[in-house]
GROMACS .gro file of N, CA, C and O in nm:
model
  272
    1MET      N    1  -1.872   2.669   0.325
    1MET     CA    2  -1.727   2.656   0.370
    1MET      C    3  -1.651   2.784   0.318
    1MET      O    4  -1.651   2.823   0.205
    2GLN      N    5  -1.593   2.844   0.422
    2GLN     CA    6  -1.530   2.973   0.394
    2GLN      C    7  -1.392   2.940   0.359
    2GLN      O    8  -1.322   2.877   0.439
    3GLN      N    9  -1.327   2.995   0.252
    3GLN     CA   10  -1.196   2.979   0.217
    3GLN      C   11  -1.130   3.109   0.244
    3GLN      O   12  -1.169   3.202   0.191
    4SER      N   13  -1.030   3.121   0.315
    4SER     CA   14  -0.953   3.252   0.339
    4SER      C   15  -0.817   3.246   0.273
    4SER      O   16  -0.770   3.127   0.274
    5GLY      N   17  -0.775   3.334   0.216
    5GLY     CA   18  -0.659   3.340   0.145
    5GLY      C   19  -0.654   3.292  -0.001
    5GLY      O   20  -0.545   3.303  -0.066
    6VAL      N   21  -0.773   3.259  -0.041
    6VAL     CA   22  -0.784   3.209  -0.171
    6VAL      C   23  -0.855   3.330  -0.261
    6VAL      O   24  -0.945   3.377  -0.237
    7PRO      N   25  -0.768   3.367  -0.372
    7PRO     CA   26  -0.825   3.471  -0.458
    7PRO      C   27  -0.975   3.450  -0.507
    7PRO      O   28  -1.006   3.334  -0.543
    8GLY      N   29  -1.066   3.541  -0.482
    8GLY     CA   30  -1.200   3.522  -0.532
    8GLY      C   31  -1.288   3.462  -0.427
    8GLY      O   32  -1.413   3.408  -0.442
    9SER      N   33  -1.252   3.411  -0.312
    9SER     CA   34  -1.316   3.345  -0.220
    9SER      C   35  -1.427   3.429  -0.135
    9SER      O   36  -1.497   3.376  -0.060
   10GLY      N   37  -1.406   3.559  -0.137
   10GLY     CA   38  -1.508   3.647  -0.083
   10GLY      C   39  -1.447   3.721   0.021
   10GLY      O   40  -1.328   3.699   0.073
   11ALA      N   41  -1.511   3.835   0.067
   11ALA     CA   42  -1.459   3.930   0.174
   11ALA      C   43  -1.530   3.917   0.302
   11ALA      O   44  -1.644   3.909   0.292
   12GLY      N   45  -1.473   3.901   0.391
   12GLY     CA   46  -1.550   3.895   0.527
   12GLY      C   47  -1.618   3.773   0.565
   12GLY      O   48  -1.617   3.661   0.483
   13LYS      N   49  -1.686   3.759   0.673
   13LYS     CA   50  -1.763   3.631   0.715
   13LYS      C   51  -1.894   3.608   0.640
   13LYS      O   52  -1.926   3.492   0.619
   14GLY      N   53  -1.932   3.718   0.580
   14GLY     CA   54  -2.066   3.708   0.509
   14GLY      C   55  -2.040   3.644   0.352
   14GLY      O   56  -2.136   3.630   0.292
   15GLY      N   57  -1.908   3.631   0.320
   15GLY     CA   58  -1.907   3.582   0.185
   15GLY      C   59  -1.881   3.687   0.080
   15GLY      O   60  -1.883   3.657  -0.030
   16GLY      N   61  -1.881   3.815   0.118
   16GLY     CA   62  -1.861   3.923   0.034
   16GLY      C   63  -1.923   4.065   0.090
   16GLY      O   64  -2.011   4.051   0.155
   17ALA      N   65  -1.888   4.164   0.015
   17ALA     CA   66  -1.927   4.297   0.059
   17ALA      C   67  -2.019   4.356  -0.038
   17ALA      O   68  -2.054   4.454  -0.030
   18GLY      N   69  -2.051   4.257  -0.145
   18GLY     CA   70  -2.131   4.327  -0.260
   18GLY      C   71  -2.048   4.401  -0.340
   18GLY      O   72  -1.932   4.438  -0.290
   19GLY      N   73  -2.079   4.426  -0.463
   19GLY     CA   74  -1.986   4.513  -0.538
   19GLY      C   75  -1.923   4.422  -0.655
   19GLY      O   76  -1.997   4.361  -0.734
   20SER      N   77  -1.794   4.404  -0.647
   20SER     CA   78  -1.731   4.329  -0.776
   20SER      C   79  -1.753   4.177  -0.746
   20SER      O   80  -1.786   4.129  -0.637
   21VAL      N   81  -1.743   4.111  -0.863
   21VAL     CA   82  -1.771   3.965  -0.868
   21VAL      C   83  -1.663   3.894  -0.792
   21VAL      O   84  -1.697   3.794  -0.714
   22ARG      N   85  -1.537   3.947  -0.788
   22ARG     CA   86  -1.430   3.878  -0.713
   22ARG      C   87  -1.450   3.863  -0.568
   22ARG      O   88  -1.428   3.785  -0.499
   23GLU      N   89  -1.506   3.983  -0.513
   23GLU     CA   90  -1.535   4.002  -0.375
   23GLU      C   91  -1.651   3.913  -0.326
   23GLU      O   92  -1.664   3.876  -0.226
   24SER      N   93  -1.749   3.873  -0.421
   24SER     CA   94  -1.864   3.794  -0.378
   24SER      C   95  -1.832   3.649  -0.337
   24SER      O   96  -1.922   3.609  -0.277
   25GLY      N   97  -1.732   3.610  -0.395
   25GLY     CA   98  -1.693   3.475  -0.349
   25GLY      C   99  -1.753   3.369  -0.433
   25GLY      O  100  -1.828   3.395  -0.531
   26GLY      N  101  -1.744   3.234  -0.395
   26GLY     CA  102  -1.802   3.128  -0.480
   26GLY      C  103  -1.720   3.091  -0.606
   26GLY      O  104  -1.624   3.164  -0.621
   27GLY      N  105  -1.805   3.026  -0.690
   27GLY     CA  106  -1.725   2.970  -0.806
   27GLY      C  107  -1.706   3.093  -0.896
   27GLY      O  108  -1.612   3.110  -0.987
   28LEU      N  109  -1.806   3.209  -0.903
   28LEU     CA  110  -1.778   3.318  -0.991
   28LEU      C  111  -1.683   3.408  -0.937
   28LEU      O  112  -1.629   3.461  -1.037
   29GLY      N  113  -1.668   3.415  -0.816
   29GLY     CA  114  -1.543   3.506  -0.771
   29GLY      C  115  -1.415   3.434  -0.811
   29GLY      O  116  -1.330   3.509  -0.855
   30ARG      N  117  -1.419   3.310  -0.797
   30ARG     CA  118  -1.269   3.235  -0.826
   30ARG      C  119  -1.254   3.246  -0.978
   30ARG      O  120  -1.126   3.271  -1.023
   31PHE      N  121  -1.352   3.242  -1.063
   31PHE     CA  122  -1.343   3.243  -1.201
   31PHE      C  123  -1.293   3.398  -1.235
   31PHE      O  124  -1.202   3.414  -1.316
   32GLY      N  125  -1.345   3.495  -1.177
   32GLY     CA  126  -1.331   3.624  -1.192
   32GLY      C  127  -1.164   3.645  -1.163
   32GLY      O  128  -1.089   3.730  -1.220
   33ALA      N  129  -1.121   3.591  -1.037
   33ALA     CA  130  -0.986   3.607  -0.992
   33ALA      C  131  -0.892   3.545  -1.093
   33ALA      O  132  -0.800   3.608  -1.134
   34ALA      N  133  -0.943   3.429  -1.151
   34ALA     CA  134  -0.848   3.353  -1.246
   34ALA      C  135  -0.841   3.432  -1.372
   34ALA      O  136  -0.727   3.449  -1.455
   35GLN      N  137  -0.957   3.505  -1.421
   35GLN     CA  138  -0.953   3.585  -1.545
   35GLN      C  139  -0.869   3.704  -1.523
   35GLN      O  140  -0.781   3.750  -1.610
   36GLU      N  141  -0.872   3.760  -1.407
   36GLU     CA  142  -0.792   3.881  -1.368
   36GLU      C  143  -0.635   3.851  -1.383
   36GLU      O  144  -0.552   3.933  -1.431
   37GLU      N  145  -0.606   3.738  -1.312
   37GLU     CA  146  -0.465   3.679  -1.313
   37GLU      C  147  -0.410   3.660  -1.442
   37GLU      O  148  -0.312   3.713  -1.481
   38GLY      N  149  -0.502   3.596  -1.531
   38GLY     CA  150  -0.466   3.580  -1.672
   38GLY      C  151  -0.431   3.710  -1.746
   38GLY      O  152  -0.355   3.706  -1.844
   39TYR      N  153  -0.513   3.803  -1.722
   39TYR     CA  154  -0.492   3.925  -1.783
   39TYR      C  155  -0.372   4.003  -1.757
   39TYR      O  156  -0.302   4.047  -1.850
   40PHE      N  157  -0.328   4.001  -1.635
   40PHE     CA  158  -0.222   4.051  -1.592
   40PHE      C  159  -0.094   3.984  -1.624
   40PHE      O  160   0.019   4.048  -1.659
   41GLN      N  161  -0.096   3.844  -1.634
   41GLN     CA  162   0.003   3.770  -1.684
   41GLN      C  163   0.032   3.791  -1.827
   41GLN      O  164   0.143   3.808  -1.885
   42SER      N  165  -0.062   3.813  -1.897
   42SER     CA  166  -0.071   3.855  -2.053
   42SER      C  167  -0.001   3.991  -2.074
   42SER      O  168   0.095   4.003  -2.164
   43LYS      N  169  -0.044   4.081  -2.002
   43LYS     CA  170   0.018   4.220  -2.002
   43LYS      C  171   0.166   4.215  -1.963
   43LYS      O  172   0.250   4.279  -2.031
   44GLU      N  173   0.200   4.135  -1.861
   44GLU     CA  174   0.353   4.127  -1.838
   44GLU      C  175   0.425   4.068  -1.945
   44GLU      O  176   0.529   4.112  -1.971
   45ARG      N  177   0.360   3.950  -1.998
   45ARG     CA  178   0.435   3.893  -2.114
   45ARG      C  179   0.454   3.993  -2.239
   45ARG      O  180   0.586   3.995  -2.284
   46GLU      N  181   0.359   4.069  -2.261
   46GLU     CA  182   0.356   4.178  -2.367
   46GLU      C  183   0.480   4.285  -2.348
   46GLU      O  184   0.553   4.294  -2.438
   47GLN      N  185   0.478   4.323  -2.219
   47GLN     CA  186   0.587   4.413  -2.177
   47GLN      C  187   0.729   4.359  -2.194
   47GLN      O  188   0.821   4.422  -2.223
   48LEU      N  189   0.735   4.229  -2.137
   48LEU     CA  190   0.873   4.168  -2.156
   48LEU      C  191   0.913   4.156  -2.284
   48LEU      O  192   1.035   4.169  -2.323
   49GLN      N  193   0.823   4.122  -2.366
   49GLN     CA  194   0.854   4.085  -2.528
   49GLN      C  195   0.904   4.227  -2.578
   49GLN      O  196   0.985   4.239  -2.662
   50LYS      N  197   0.831   4.342  -2.545
   50LYS     CA  198   0.861   4.473  -2.598
   50LYS      C  199   0.999   4.519  -2.555
   50LYS      O  200   1.082   4.558  -2.628
   51LEU      N  201   1.026   4.493  -2.422
   51LEU     CA  202   1.163   4.527  -2.370
   51LEU      C  203   1.263   4.453  -2.423
   51LEU      O  204   1.375   4.507  -2.463
   52LYS      N  205   1.253   4.328  -2.441
   52LYS     CA  206   1.353   4.241  -2.510
   52LYS      C  207   1.386   4.289  -2.641
   52LYS      O  208   1.503   4.280  -2.698
   53LYS      N  209   1.286   4.327  -2.729
   53LYS     CA  210   1.296   4.373  -2.866
   53LYS      C  211   1.367   4.499  -2.870
   53LYS      O  212   1.470   4.534  -2.948
   54GLU      N  213   1.322   4.582  -2.764
   54GLU     CA  214   1.398   4.721  -2.759
   54GLU      C  215   1.552   4.703  -2.726
   54GLU      O  216   1.634   4.777  -2.785
   55LEU      N  217   1.584   4.616  -2.638
   55LEU     CA  218   1.713   4.584  -2.596
   55LEU      C  219   1.790   4.519  -2.709
   55LEU      O  220   1.908   4.556  -2.739
   56LYS      N  221   1.724   4.443  -2.793
   56LYS     CA  222   1.789   4.380  -2.903
   56LYS      C  223   1.822   4.478  -3.021
   56LYS      O  224   1.934   4.479  -3.080
   57ASP      N  225   1.727   4.564  -3.031
   57ASP     CA  226   1.742   4.660  -3.142
   57ASP      C  227   1.840   4.787  -3.107
   57ASP      O  228   1.903   4.850  -3.180
   58ASN      N  229   1.857   4.800  -2.962
   58ASN     CA  230   1.931   4.902  -2.914
   58ASN      C  231   2.025   4.859  -2.808
   58ASN      O  232   1.997   4.879  -2.685
   59PRO      N  233   2.153   4.775  -2.836
   59PRO     CA  234   2.221   4.727  -2.733
   59PRO      C  235   2.293   4.826  -2.644
   59PRO      O  236   2.332   4.789  -2.531
   60ASP      N  237   2.295   4.955  -2.685
   60ASP     CA  238   2.369   5.059  -2.596
   60ASP      C  239   2.262   5.076  -2.474
   60ASP      O  240   2.312   5.136  -2.370
   61LEU      N  241   2.140   5.045  -2.483
   61LEU     CA  242   2.048   5.068  -2.375
   61LEU      C  243   2.068   4.960  -2.265
   61LEU      O  244   2.020   4.976  -2.150
   62ALA      N  245   2.115   4.854  -2.276
   62ALA     CA  246   2.142   4.740  -2.187
   62ALA      C  247   2.231   4.787  -2.076
   62ALA      O  248   2.313   4.862  -2.106
   63LEU      N  249   2.189   4.748  -1.955
   63LEU     CA  250   2.285   4.785  -1.849
   63LEU      C  251   2.397   4.729  -1.863
   63LEU      O  252   2.418   4.603  -1.887
   64LYS      N  253   2.522   4.786  -1.833
   64LYS     CA  254   2.651   4.726  -1.830
   64LYS      C  255   2.705   4.721  -1.702
   64LYS      O  256   2.691   4.806  -1.615
   65LYS      N  257   2.781   4.616  -1.687
   65LYS     CA  258   2.861   4.605  -1.542
   65LYS      C  259   2.952   4.704  -1.526
   65LYS      O  260   3.037   4.714  -1.606
   66LYS      N  261   2.969   4.776  -1.411
   66LYS     CA  262   3.051   4.887  -1.386
   66LYS      C  263   3.191   4.822  -1.332
   66LYS      O  264   3.174   4.732  -1.244
   67ASP      N  265   3.289   4.864  -1.388
   67ASP     CA  266   3.425   4.807  -1.308
   67ASP      C  267   3.458   4.896  -1.189
   67ASP      O  268   3.436   5.013  -1.200
   68LYS      N  269   3.500   4.817  -1.091
   68LYS     CA  270   3.534   4.894  -0.967
   68LYS      C  271   3.679   4.898  -0.936
   68LYS      O  272   3.762   4.818  -0.989
   0.00000   0.00000   0.00000
């Protein structure tokens, strides 16, 4: 059963082009895609926490609304 549009479902009609696990499809491809998504969500969370701390420590850096 070919799933298109699902991360890790494989590339092309053959179920994958060889190479990365995510491109190979199947359960392992979906697992790899989930791991990758989790990694990037974690990195994004870290960046947001760092930005919030920086803005809290330096309120002058915050964007201010311009008067027109």
